[in-house]
mmCIF file of C-alpha atoms in Angstrom:
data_model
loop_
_atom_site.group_PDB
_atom_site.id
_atom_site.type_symbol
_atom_site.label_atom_id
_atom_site.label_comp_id
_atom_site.label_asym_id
_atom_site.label_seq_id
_atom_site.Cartn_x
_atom_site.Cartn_y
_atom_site.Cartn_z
ATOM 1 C CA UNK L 1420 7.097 -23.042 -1.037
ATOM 2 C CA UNK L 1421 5.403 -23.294 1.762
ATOM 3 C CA UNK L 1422 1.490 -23.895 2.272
ATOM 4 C CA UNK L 1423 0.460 -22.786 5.515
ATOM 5 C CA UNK L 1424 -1.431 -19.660 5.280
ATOM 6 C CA UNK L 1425 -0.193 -18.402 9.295
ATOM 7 C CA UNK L 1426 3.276 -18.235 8.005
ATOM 8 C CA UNK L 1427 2.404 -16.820 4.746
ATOM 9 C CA UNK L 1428 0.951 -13.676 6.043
ATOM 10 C CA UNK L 1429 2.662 -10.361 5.820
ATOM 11 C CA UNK L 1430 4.240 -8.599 8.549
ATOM 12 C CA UNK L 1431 3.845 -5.294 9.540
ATOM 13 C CA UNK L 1432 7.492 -4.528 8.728
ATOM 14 C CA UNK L 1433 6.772 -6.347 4.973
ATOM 15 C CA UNK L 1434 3.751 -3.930 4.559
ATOM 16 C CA UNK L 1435 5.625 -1.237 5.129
ATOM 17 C CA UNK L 1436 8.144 -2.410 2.985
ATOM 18 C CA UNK L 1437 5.644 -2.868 0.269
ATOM 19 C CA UNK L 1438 3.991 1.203 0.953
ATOM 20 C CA UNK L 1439 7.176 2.411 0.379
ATOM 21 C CA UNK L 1440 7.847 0.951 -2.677
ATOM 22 C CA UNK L 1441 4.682 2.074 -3.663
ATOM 23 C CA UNK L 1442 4.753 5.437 -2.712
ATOM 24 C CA UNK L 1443 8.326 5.829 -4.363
ATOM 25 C CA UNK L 1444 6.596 5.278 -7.570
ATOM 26 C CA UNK L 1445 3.885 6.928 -6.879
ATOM 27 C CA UNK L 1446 5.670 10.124 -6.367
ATOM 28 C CA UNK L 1447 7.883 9.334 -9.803
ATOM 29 C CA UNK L 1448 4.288 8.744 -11.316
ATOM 30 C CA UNK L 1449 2.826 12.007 -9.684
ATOM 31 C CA UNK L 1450 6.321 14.023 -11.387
ATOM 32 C CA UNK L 1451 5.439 12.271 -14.848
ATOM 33 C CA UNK L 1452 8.921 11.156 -14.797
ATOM 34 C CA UNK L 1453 9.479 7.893 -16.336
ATOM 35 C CA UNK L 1454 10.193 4.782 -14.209
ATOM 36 C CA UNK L 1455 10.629 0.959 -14.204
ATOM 37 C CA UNK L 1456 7.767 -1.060 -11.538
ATOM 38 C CA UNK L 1457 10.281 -3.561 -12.301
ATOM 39 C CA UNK L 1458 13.551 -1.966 -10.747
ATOM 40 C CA UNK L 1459 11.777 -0.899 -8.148
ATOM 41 C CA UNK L 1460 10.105 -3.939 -7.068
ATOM 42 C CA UNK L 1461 13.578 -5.850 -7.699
ATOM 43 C CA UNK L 1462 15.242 -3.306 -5.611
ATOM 44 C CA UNK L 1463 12.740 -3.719 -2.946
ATOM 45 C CA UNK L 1464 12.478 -7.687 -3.024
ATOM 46 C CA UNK L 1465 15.884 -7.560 -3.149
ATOM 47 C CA UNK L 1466 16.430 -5.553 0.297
ATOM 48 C CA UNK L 1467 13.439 -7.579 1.696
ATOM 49 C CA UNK L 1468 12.850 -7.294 5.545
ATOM 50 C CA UNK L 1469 12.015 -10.415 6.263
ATOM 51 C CA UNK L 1470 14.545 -12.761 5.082
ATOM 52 C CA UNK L 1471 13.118 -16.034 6.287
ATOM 53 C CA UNK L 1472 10.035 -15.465 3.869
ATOM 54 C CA UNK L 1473 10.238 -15.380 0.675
ATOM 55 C CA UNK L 1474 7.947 -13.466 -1.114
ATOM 56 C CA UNK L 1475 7.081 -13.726 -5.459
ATOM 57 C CA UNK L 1476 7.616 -10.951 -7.585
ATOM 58 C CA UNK L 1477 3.562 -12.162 -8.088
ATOM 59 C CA UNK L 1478 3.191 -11.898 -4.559
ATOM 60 C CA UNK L 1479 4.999 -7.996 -4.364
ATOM 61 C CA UNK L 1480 2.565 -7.317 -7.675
ATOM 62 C CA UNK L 1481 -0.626 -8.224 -5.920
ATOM 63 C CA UNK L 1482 -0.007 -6.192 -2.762
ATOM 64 C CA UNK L 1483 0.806 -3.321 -4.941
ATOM 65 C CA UNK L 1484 -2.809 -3.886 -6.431
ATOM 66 C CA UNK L 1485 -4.249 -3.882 -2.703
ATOM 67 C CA UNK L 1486 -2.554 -0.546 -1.788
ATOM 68 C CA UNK L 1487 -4.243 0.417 -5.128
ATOM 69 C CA UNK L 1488 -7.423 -0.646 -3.381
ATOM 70 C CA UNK L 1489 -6.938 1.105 -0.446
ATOM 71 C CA UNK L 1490 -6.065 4.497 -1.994
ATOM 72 C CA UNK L 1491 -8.422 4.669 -4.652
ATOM 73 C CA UNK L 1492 -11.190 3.570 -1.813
ATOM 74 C CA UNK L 1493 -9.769 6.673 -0.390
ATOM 75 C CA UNK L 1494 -9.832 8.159 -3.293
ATOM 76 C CA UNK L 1495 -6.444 9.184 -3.358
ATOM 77 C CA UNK L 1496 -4.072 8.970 -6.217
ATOM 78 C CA UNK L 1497 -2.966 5.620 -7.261
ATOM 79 C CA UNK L 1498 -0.265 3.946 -9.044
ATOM 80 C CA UNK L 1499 -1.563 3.267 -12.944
ATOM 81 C CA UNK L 1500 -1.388 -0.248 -14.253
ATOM 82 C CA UNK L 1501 -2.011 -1.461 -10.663
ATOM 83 C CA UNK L 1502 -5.301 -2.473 -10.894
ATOM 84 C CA UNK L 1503 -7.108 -2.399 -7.511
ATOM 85 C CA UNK L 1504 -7.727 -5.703 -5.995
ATOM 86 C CA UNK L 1505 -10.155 -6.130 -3.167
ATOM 87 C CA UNK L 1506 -9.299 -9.171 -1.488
ATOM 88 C CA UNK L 1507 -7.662 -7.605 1.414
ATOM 89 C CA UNK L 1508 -8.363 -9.091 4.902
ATOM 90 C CA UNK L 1509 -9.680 -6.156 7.444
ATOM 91 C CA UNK L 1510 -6.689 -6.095 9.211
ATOM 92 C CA UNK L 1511 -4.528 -5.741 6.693
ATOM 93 C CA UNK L 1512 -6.562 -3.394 5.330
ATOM 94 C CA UNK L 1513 -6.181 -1.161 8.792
ATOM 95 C CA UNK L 1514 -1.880 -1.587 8.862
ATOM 96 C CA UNK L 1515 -2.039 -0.403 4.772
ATOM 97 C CA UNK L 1516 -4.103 2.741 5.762
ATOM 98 C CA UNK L 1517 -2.175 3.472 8.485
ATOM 99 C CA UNK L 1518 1.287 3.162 6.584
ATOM 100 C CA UNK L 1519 -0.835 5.501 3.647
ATOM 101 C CA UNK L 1520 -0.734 7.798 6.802
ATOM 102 C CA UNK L 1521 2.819 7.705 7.402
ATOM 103 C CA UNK L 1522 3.635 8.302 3.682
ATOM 104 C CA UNK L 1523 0.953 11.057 2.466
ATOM 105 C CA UNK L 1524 3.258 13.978 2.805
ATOM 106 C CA UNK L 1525 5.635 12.526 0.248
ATOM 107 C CA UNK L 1526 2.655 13.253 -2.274
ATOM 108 C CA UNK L 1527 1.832 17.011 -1.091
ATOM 109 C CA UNK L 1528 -1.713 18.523 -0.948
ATOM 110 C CA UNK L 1529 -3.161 16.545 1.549
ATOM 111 C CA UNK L 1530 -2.765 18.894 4.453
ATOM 112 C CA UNK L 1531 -5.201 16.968 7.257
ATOM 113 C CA UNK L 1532 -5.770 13.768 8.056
ATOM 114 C CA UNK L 1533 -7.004 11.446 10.185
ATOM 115 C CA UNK L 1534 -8.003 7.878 11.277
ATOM 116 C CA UNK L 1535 -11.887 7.764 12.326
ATOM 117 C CA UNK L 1536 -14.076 4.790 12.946
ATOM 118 C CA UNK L 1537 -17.063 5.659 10.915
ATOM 119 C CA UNK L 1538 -19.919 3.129 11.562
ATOM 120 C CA UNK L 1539 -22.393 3.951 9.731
ATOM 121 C CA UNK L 1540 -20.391 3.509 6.494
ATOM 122 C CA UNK L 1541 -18.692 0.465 7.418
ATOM 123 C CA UNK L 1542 -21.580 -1.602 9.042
ATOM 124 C CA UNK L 1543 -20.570 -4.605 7.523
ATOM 125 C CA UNK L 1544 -17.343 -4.928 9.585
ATOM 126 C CA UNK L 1545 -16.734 -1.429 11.703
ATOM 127 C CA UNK L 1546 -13.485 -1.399 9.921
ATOM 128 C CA UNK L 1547 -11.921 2.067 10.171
ATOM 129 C CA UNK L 1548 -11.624 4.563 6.968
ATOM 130 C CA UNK L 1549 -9.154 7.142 6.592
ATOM 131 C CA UNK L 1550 -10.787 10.542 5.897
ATOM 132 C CA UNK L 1551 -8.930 13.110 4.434
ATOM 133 C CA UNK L 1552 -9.329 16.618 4.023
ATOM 134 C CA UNK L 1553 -7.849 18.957 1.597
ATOM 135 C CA UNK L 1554 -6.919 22.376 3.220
ATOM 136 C CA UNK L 1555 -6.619 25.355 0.345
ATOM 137 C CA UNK L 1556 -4.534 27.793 1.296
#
């Protein structure tokens, strides 16, 4: 295993990796149709994009726990038993939301969306937010 933090970080093509997974169970979740987190996150470390790194099913669990973060922060509907877990650099932070983005319409009902730097809530570290809005039709 190795040590060095630079090389431990995740890619952009691992977090999307990782969103994916979690928004495939999120959808099963949103359905109520049963599902296995562990099938999916062995079928997902198993088709891994980076295959230089590898990457614990601990590791897999804890970024599904961050997206958690990031979507209940958003509040947006989250994956149950994936308890949101706040340590989450910024810039991670900023690739997640934008993946959440990319993968909204598989949920439906979130018509409009967008990316907005909104300083007066985030004075701390000007760290963008995604706001959505819900559009009734």
């Amino acid at each position: 295993m190795n040590n060095n933090k630079k090389e431990n970080l995740w890619t952009e093509k691992e977090l999307d990796h990782a969103v994916n997974a979690y928004f495939d169970m999120l959808v099963l979740q949103l359905k109520n149709e049963e599902f296995s987190k562990t099938d999916i996150r062995n079928k997902y470390l198993n088709t891994w994009p980076n295959k230089n790194v590898y990457r614990s099913r601990r590791s897999f669990e804890l970024r599904m726990c961050n997206i958690s973060y990031v979507m209940i922060n958003n509040k947006l509907p989250h994956l149950h038993g994936y308890l949101p877990a706040q340590n989450i650099g910024s810039n991670v932070e900023k690739i997640i939301s934008s993946l959440i983005l990319k993968n909204i319409h598989r949920i439906g009902g979130i018509k409009d969306y967008d990316l907005v730097n909104n300083s007066s809530d985030n004075i701390d570290n000007g760290s963008p937010t995604i706001n959505f809005s819900e559009k009734k039709l």
